[in-house]
mmCIF file of C-alpha atoms and ligand atoms in Angstrom:
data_model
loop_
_atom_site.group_PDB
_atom_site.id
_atom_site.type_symbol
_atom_site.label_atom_id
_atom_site.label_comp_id
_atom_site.label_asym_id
_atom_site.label_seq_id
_atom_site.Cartn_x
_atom_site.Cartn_y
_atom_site.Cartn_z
ATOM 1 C CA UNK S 103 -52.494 -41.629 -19.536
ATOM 2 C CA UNK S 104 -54.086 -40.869 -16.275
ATOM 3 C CA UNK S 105 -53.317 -43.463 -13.088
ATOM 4 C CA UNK S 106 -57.125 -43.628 -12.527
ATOM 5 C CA UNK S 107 -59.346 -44.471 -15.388
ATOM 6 C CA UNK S 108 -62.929 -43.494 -14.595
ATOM 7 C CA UNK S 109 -65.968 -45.334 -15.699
ATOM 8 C CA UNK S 110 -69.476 -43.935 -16.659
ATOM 9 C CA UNK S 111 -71.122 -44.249 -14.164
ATOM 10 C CA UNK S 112 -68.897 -43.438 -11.449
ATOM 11 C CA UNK S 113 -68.492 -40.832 -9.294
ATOM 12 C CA UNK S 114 -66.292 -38.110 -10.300
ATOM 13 C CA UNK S 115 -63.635 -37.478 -8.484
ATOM 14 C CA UNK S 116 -60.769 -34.530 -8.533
ATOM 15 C CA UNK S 117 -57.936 -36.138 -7.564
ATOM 16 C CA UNK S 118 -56.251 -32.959 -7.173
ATOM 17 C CA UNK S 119 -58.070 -32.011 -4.904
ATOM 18 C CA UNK S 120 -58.556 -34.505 -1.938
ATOM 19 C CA UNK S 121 -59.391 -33.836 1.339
ATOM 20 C CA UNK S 122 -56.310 -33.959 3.176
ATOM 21 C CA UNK S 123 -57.602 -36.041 6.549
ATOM 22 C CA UNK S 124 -60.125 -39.138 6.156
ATOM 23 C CA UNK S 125 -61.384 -40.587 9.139
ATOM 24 C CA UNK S 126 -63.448 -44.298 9.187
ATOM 25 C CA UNK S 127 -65.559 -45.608 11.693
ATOM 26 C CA UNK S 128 -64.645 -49.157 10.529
ATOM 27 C CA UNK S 129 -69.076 -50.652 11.217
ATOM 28 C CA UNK S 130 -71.156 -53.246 9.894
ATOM 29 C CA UNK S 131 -68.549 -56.316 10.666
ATOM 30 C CA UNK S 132 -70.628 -58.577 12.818
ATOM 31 C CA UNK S 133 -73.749 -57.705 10.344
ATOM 32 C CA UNK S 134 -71.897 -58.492 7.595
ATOM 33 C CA UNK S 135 -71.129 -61.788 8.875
ATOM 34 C CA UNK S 136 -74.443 -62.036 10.159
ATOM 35 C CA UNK S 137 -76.228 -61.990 6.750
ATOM 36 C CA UNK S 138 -73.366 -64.905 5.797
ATOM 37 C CA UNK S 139 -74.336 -67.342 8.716
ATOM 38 C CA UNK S 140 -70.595 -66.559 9.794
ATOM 39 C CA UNK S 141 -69.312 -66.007 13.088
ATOM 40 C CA UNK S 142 -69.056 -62.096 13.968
ATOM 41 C CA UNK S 143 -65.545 -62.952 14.202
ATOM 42 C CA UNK S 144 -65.149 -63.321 10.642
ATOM 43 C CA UNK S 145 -66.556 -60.034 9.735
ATOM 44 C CA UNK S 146 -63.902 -58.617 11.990
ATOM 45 C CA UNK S 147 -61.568 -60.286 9.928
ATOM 46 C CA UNK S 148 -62.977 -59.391 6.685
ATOM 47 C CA UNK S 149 -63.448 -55.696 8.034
ATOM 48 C CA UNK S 150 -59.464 -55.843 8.729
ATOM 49 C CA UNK S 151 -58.635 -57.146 5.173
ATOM 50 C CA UNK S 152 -61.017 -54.278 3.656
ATOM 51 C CA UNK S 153 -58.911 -51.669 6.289
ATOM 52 C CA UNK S 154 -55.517 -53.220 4.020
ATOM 53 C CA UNK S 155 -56.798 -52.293 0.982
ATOM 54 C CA UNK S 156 -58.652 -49.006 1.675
ATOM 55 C CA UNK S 157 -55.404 -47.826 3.305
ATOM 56 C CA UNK S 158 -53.555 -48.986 0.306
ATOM 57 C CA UNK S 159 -55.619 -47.025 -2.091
ATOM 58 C CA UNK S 160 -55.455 -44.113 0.171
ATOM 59 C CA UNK S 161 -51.443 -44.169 0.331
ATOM 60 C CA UNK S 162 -52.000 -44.614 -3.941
ATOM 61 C CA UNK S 163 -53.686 -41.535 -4.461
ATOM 62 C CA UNK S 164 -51.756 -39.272 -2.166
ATOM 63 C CA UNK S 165 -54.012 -38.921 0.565
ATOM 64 C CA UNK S 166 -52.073 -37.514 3.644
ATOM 65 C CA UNK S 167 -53.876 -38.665 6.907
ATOM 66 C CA UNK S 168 -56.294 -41.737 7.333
ATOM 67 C CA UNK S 169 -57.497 -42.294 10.217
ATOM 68 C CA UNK S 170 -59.587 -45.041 11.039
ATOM 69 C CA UNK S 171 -62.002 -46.281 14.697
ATOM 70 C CA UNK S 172 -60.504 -50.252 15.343
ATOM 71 C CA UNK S 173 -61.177 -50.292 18.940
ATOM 72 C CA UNK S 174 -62.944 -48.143 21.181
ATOM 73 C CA UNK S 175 -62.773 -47.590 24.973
ATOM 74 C CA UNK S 176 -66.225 -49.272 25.242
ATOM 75 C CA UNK S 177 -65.429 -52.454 23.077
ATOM 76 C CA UNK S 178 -63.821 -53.920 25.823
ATOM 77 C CA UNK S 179 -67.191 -54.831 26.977
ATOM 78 C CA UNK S 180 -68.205 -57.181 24.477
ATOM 79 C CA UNK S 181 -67.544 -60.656 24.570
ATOM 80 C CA UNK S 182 -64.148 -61.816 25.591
ATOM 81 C CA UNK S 183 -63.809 -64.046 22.356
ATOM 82 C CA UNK S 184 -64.477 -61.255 20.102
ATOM 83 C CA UNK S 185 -62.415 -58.509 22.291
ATOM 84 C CA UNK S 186 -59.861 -61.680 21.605
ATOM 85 C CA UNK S 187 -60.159 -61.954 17.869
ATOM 86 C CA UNK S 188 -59.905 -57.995 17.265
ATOM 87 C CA UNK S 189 -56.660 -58.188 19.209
ATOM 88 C CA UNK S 190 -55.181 -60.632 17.032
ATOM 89 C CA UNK S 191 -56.197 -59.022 13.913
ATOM 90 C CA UNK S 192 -54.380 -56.664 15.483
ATOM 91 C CA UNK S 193 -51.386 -58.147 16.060
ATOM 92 C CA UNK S 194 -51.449 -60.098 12.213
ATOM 93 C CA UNK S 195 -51.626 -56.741 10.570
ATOM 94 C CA UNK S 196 -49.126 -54.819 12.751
ATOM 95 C CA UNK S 197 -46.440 -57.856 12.382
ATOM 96 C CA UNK S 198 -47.134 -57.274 8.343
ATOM 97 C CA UNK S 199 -47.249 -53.399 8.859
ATOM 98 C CA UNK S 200 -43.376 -54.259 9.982
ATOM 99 C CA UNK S 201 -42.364 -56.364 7.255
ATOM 100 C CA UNK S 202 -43.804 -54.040 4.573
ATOM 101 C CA UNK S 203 -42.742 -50.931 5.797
ATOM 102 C CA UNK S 204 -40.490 -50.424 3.375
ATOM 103 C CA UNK S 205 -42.236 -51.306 0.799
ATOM 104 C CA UNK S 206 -45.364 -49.233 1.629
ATOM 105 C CA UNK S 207 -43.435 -45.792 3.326
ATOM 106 C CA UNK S 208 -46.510 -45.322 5.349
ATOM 107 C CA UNK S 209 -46.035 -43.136 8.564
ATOM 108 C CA UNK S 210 -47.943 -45.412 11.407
ATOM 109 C CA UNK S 211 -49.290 -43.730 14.694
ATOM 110 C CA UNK S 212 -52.282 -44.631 17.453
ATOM 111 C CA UNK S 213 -54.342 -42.983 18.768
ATOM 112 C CA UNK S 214 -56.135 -44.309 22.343
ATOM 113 C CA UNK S 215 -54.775 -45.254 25.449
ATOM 114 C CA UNK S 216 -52.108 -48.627 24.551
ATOM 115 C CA UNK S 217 -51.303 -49.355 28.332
ATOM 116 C CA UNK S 218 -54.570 -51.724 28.522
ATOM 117 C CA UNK S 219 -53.177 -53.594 25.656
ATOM 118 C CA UNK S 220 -51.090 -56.612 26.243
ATOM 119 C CA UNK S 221 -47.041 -55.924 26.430
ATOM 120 C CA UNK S 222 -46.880 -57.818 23.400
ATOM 121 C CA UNK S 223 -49.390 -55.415 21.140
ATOM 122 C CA UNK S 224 -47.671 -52.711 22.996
ATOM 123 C CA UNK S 225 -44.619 -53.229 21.508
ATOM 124 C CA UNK S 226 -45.702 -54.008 18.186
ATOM 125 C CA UNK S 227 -47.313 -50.644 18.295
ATOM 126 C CA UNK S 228 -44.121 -49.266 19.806
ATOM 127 C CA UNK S 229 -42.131 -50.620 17.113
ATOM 128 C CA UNK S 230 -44.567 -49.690 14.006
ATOM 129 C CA UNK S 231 -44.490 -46.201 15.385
ATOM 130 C CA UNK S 232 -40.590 -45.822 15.070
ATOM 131 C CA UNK S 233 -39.854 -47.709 12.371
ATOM 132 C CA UNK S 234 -42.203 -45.701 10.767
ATOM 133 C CA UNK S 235 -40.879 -42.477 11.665
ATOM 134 C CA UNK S 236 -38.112 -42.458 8.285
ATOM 135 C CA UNK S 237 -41.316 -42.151 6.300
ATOM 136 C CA UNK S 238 -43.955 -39.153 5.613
ATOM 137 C CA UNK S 239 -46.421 -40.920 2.605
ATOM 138 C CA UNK S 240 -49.798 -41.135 3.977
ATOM 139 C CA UNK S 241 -49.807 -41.275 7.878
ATOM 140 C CA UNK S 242 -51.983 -44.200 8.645
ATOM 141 C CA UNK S 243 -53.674 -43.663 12.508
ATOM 142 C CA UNK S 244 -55.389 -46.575 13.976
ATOM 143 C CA UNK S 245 -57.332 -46.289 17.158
ATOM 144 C CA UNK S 246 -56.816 -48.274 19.511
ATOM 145 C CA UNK S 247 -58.628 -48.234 23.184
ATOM 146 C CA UNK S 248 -59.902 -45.031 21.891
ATOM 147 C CA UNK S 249 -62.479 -42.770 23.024
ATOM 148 C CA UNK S 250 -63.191 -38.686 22.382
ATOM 149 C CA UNK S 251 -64.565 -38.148 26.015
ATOM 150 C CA UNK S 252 -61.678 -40.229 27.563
ATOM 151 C CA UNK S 253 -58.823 -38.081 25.087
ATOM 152 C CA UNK S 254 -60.597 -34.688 26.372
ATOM 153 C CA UNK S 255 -60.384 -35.967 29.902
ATOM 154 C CA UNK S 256 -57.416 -36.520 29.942
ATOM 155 C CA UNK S 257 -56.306 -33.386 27.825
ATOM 156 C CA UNK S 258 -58.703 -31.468 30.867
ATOM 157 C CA UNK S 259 -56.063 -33.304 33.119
ATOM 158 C CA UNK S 260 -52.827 -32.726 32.112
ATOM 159 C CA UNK S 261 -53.292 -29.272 31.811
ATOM 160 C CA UNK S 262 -54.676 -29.008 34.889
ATOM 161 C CA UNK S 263 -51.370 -30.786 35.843
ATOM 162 C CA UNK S 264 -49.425 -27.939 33.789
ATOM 163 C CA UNK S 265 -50.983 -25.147 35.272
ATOM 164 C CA UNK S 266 -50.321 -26.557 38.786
ATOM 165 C CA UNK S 267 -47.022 -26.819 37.829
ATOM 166 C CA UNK S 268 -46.526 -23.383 36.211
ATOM 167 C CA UNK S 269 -46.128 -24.319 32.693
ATOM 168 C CA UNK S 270 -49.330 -23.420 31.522
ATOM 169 C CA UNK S 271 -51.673 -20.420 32.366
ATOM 170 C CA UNK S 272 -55.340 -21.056 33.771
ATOM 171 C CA UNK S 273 -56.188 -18.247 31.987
ATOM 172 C CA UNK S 274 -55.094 -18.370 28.872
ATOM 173 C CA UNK S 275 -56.193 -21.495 26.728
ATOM 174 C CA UNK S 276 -56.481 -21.627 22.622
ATOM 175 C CA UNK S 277 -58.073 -24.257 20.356
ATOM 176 C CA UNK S 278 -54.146 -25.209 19.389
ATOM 177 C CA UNK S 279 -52.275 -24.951 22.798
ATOM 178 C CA UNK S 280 -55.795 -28.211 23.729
ATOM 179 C CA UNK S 281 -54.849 -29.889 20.370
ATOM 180 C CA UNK S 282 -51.230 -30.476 21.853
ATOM 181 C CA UNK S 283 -52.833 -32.341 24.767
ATOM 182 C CA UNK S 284 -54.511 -34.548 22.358
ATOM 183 C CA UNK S 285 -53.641 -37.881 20.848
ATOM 184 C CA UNK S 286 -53.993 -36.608 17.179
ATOM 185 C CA UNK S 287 -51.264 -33.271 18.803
ATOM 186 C CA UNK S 288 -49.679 -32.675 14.991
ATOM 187 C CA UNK S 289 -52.115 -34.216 13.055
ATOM 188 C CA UNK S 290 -54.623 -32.032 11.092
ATOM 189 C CA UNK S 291 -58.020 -31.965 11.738
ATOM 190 C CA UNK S 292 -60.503 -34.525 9.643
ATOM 191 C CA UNK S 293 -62.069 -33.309 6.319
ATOM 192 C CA UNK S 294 -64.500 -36.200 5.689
ATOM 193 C CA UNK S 295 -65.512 -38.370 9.025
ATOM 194 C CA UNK S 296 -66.646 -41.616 6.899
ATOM 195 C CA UNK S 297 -69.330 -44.032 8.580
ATOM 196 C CA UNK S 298 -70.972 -46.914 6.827
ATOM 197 C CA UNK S 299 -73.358 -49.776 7.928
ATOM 198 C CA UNK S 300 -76.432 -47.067 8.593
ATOM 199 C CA UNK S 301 -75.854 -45.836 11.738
ATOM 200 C CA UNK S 302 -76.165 -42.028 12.111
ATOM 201 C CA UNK S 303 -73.569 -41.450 15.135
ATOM 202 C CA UNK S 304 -70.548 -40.708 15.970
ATOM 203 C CA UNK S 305 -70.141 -43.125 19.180
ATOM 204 C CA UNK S 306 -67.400 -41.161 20.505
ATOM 205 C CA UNK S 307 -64.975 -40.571 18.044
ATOM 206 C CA UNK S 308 -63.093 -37.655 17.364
ATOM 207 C CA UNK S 309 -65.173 -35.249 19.082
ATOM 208 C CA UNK S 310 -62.817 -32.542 19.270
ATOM 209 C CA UNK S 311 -61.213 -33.179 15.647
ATOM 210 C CA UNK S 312 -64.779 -33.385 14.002
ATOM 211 C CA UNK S 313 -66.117 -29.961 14.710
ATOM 212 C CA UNK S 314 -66.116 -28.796 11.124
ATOM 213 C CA UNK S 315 -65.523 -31.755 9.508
ATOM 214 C CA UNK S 316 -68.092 -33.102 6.507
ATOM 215 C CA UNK S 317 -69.789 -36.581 7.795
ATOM 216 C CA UNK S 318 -70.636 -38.959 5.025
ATOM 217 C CA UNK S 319 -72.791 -41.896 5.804
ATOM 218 C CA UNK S 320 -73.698 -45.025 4.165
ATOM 219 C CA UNK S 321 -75.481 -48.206 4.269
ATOM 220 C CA UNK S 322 -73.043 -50.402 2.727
ATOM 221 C CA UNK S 323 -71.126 -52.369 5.618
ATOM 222 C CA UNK S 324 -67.320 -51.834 6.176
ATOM 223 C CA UNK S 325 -66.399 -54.993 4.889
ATOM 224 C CA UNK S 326 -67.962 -53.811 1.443
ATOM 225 C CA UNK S 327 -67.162 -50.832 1.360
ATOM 226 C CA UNK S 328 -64.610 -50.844 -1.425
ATOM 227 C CA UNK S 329 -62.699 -48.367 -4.069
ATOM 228 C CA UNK S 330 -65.770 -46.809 -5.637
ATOM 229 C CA UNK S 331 -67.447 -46.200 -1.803
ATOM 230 C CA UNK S 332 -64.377 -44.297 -0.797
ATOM 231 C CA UNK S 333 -64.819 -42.394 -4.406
ATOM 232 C CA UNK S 334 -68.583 -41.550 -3.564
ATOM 233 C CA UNK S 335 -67.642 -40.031 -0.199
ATOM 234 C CA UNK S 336 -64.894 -38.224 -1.202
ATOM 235 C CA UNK S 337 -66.997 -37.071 -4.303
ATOM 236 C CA UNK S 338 -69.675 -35.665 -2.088
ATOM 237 C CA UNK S 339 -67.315 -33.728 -0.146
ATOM 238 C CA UNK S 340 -65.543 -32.234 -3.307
ATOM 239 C CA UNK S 341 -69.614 -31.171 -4.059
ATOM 240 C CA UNK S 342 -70.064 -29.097 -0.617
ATOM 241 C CA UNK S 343 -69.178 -25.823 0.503
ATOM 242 C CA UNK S 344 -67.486 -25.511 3.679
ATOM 243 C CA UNK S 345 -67.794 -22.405 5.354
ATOM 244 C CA UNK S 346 -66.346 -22.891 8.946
ATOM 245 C CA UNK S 347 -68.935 -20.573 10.286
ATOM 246 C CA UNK S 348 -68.586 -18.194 8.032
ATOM 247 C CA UNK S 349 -70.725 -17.178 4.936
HETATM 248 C C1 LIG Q 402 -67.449 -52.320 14.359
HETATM 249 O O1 LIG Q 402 -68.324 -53.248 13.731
HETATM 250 C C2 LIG Q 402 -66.084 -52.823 14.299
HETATM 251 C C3 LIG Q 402 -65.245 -52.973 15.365
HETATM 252 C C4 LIG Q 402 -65.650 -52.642 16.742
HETATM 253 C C5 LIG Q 402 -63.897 -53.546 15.205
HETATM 254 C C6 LIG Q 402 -63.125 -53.066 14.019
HETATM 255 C C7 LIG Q 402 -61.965 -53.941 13.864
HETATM 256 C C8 LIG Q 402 -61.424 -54.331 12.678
HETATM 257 C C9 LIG Q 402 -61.880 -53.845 11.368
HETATM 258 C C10 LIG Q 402 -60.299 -55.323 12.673
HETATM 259 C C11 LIG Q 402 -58.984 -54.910 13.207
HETATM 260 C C12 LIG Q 402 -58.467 -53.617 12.703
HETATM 261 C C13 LIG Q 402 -57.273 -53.395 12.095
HETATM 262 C C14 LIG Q 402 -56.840 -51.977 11.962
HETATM 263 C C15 LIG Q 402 -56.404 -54.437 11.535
HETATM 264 P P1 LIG Q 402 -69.386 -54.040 14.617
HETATM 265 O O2 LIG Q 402 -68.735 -55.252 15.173
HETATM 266 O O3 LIG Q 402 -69.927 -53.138 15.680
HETATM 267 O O4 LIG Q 402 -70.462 -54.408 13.564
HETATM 268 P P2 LIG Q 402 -72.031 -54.526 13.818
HETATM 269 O O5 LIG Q 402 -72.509 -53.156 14.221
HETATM 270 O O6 LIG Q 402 -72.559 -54.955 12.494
HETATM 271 O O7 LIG Q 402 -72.241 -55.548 14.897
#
């Protein structure tokens, strides 16, 4: 009896044959509440309980990485109320995160620069990491205060740094040695960068990680973007041919 019964008329998926790394940009949330006469605050908040169960059917299937946009370095411009809101969603789902850990066996890391986050988030964020450490199902990587020019400037930094220092070579520089300097250092590269709500960008995200990954976009806002979404996506990528720059 297989775990996943498939309907009709929905995609087909191999399950077998997953890509290995997901990565979200998690958009539409203040549309979505929008179109509901709601507060944009309560699209964040819907947007946050989709991110539970997406992550949850991720771990179910045996996907490895997920990796998903929460905050981004230029988020902190928008309204203090909503920067406020996001924080404590936040904060709710890393405090559950904890509590469940056992439970779910997820491996929890960030990605983004945490020192502009309250000591309290911090913390959390601390804490999730190491608890988390005892498990390897999927490894779940939220970022937080993250941006791709900011993580290559200050990979472009501390190797500067190392070179001044003698521990690294000005002249000699591969594609792994930069991924070390990264915040994703360990973590595969992303098979399937995922963005819904319409917008055809990539506002910063995982500009080094993305260079060969597939890019599936949608008009469906996050907070809707449910189960059989995540199986169209990952269905289109199963249909393509990735040739890395080769033939
Ligand atoms: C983009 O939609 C969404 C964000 C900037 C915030 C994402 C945050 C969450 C989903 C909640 C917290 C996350 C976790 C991991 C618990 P938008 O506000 O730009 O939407 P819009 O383009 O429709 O205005």
């Amino acid at each position: 009896m297989p775990l996943f019964k498939k309907k009709a008329n929905e995609p087909q998926v191999d399950f077998q044959n997953l890509p290995r790394h997901i990565a979200i940009i998690m958009d539409g949330n203040g549309r979505w509440a929008k179109k509901r006469g709601l507060p944009r605050t309560a699209g964040h908040a819907a947007g946050a309980e989709n991110f539970r169960t997406i992550a949850t059917y991720c771990k179910d299937i045996g996907l490895d990485y997920l990796t998903v946009y929460a905050f981004s370095t230029e988020n902190w411009k928008r309204p203090q109320e909503e920067v406020g809101a996001i924080m404590g969603l936040l904060k709710k789902y890393l405090l559950e995160a904890i509590e469940q850990m056992e439970r779910d066996k997820v491996k929890m890391e960030f990605f983004g620069d945490l020192s502009a986050l309250t000591p309290e988030l911090r913390e959390l964020c601390e804490q999730t990491r190491e608890i988390s450490k005892r498990y390897d199902g999927c490894q779940v990587n939220i970022c937080l205060n993250y941006g791709g020019r900011d993580e290559l400037l200050r990979a472009a930094k501390a190797y500067a740094h190392d070179c001044m220092e003698g521990r690294a070579d000005p002249n000699h520089l591969t594609d792994e040695q930069m991924g070390g300097y990264l915040f994703s250092k360990g973590v595969p590269d992303p098979d399937l960068v995922i963005r819904p709500s319409g917008e055809l960008r990539l506002s910063n995200f995982l500009l080094w990680q993305s260079a060969y990954a597939e890019f599936y976009f949608t008009d469906v806002l996050w907070p809707d973007f449910d189960k059989n979404e995540l199986h169209r996506a990952i269905a289109a990528f199963q249909s393509r041919s990735r040739r890395f720059g080769g033939v």
